[in-house]
Coordinates of C-alpha atoms and ligand atoms in Angstrom, one line a residue:
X1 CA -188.3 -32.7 -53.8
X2 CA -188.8 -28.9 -55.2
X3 CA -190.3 -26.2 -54.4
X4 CA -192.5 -24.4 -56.7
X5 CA -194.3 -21.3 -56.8
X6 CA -198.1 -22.0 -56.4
X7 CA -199.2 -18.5 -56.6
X8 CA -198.0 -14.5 -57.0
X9 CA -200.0 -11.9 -55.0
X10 CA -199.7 -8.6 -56.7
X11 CA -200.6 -5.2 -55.5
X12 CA -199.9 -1.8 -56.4
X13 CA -196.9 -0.1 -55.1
X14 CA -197.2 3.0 -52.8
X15 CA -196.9 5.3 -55.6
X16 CA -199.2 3.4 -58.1
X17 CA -196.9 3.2 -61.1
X18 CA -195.4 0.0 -60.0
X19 CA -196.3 -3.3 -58.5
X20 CA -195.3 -5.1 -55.2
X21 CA -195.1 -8.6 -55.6
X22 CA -194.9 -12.0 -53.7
X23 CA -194.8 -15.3 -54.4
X24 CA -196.1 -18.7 -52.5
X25 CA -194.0 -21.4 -52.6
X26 CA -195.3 -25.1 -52.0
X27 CA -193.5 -28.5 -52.0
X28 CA -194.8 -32.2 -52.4
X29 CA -196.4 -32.1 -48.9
X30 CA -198.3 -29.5 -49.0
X31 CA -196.2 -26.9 -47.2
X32 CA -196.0 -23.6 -48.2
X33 CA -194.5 -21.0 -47.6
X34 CA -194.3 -17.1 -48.4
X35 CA -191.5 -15.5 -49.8
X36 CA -190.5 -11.8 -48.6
X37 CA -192.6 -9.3 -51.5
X38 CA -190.7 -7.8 -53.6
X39 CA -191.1 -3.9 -54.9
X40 CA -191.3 -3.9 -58.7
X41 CA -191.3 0.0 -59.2
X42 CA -188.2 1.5 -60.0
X43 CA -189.1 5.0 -57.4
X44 CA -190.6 3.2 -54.7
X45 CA -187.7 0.4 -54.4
X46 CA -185.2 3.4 -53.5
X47 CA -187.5 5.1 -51.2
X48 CA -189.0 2.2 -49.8
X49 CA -187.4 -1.2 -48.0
X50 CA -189.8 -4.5 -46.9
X51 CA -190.0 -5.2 -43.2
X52 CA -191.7 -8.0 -41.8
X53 CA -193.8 -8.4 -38.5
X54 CA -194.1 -11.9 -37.3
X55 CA -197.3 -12.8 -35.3
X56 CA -198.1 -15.9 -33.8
X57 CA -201.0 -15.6 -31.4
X58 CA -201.4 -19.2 -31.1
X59 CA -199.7 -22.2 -32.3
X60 CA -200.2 -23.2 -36.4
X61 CA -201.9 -19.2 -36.6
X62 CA -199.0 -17.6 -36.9
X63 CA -198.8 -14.7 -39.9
X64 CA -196.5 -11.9 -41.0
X65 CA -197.5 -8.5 -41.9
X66 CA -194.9 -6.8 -44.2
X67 CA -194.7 -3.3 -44.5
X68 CA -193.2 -0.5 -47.1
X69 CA -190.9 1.5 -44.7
X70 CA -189.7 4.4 -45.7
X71 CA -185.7 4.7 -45.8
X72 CA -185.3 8.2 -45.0
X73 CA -188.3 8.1 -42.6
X74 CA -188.8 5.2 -40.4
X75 CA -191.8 6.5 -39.0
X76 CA -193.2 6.2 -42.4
X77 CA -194.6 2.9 -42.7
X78 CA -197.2 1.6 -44.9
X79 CA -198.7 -1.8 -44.5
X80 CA -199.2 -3.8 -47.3
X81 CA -202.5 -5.4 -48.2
X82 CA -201.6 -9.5 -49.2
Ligands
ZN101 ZN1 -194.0 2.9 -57.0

């Protein structure tokens, strides 16, 4: 049993040179799952790391909003549209 990438959401990265990526993974029985996005733009992945939010307002609607947070600035965060 493997799990394989089903599909990349791409966006642009905070400073629009770049990309942020991330990819959904999916096995033979049809559970998937996302993988943390990844910042494909040389600038932004210094200045910016990925946090994750984790929601779960009621069972099997659970969801995760990830964010571009700003290293220097925490206060700086910018959520990312996937
Ligand atoms: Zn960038």
């Amino acid at each position: 049993m493997s799990w394989e990438t089903i599909s990349t959401k791409k966006i642009k990265c905070p400073c629009g040179k770049g990309f942020i990526e991330q990819e959904t993974k999916g096995d033979d029985w049809n559970r998937y799952e996302n993988e943390t996005p990844v910042i494909l733009c040389e600038d932004c992945s210094k200045k910016y790391k990925i946090e994750s939010k984790y929601f779960c307002p009621k069972p099997k609607h659970d969801y995760t909003i990830y964010y571009c947070v700003n290293k220097e600035n925490e206060e700086e965060k910018i959520q990312l549209e996937l």
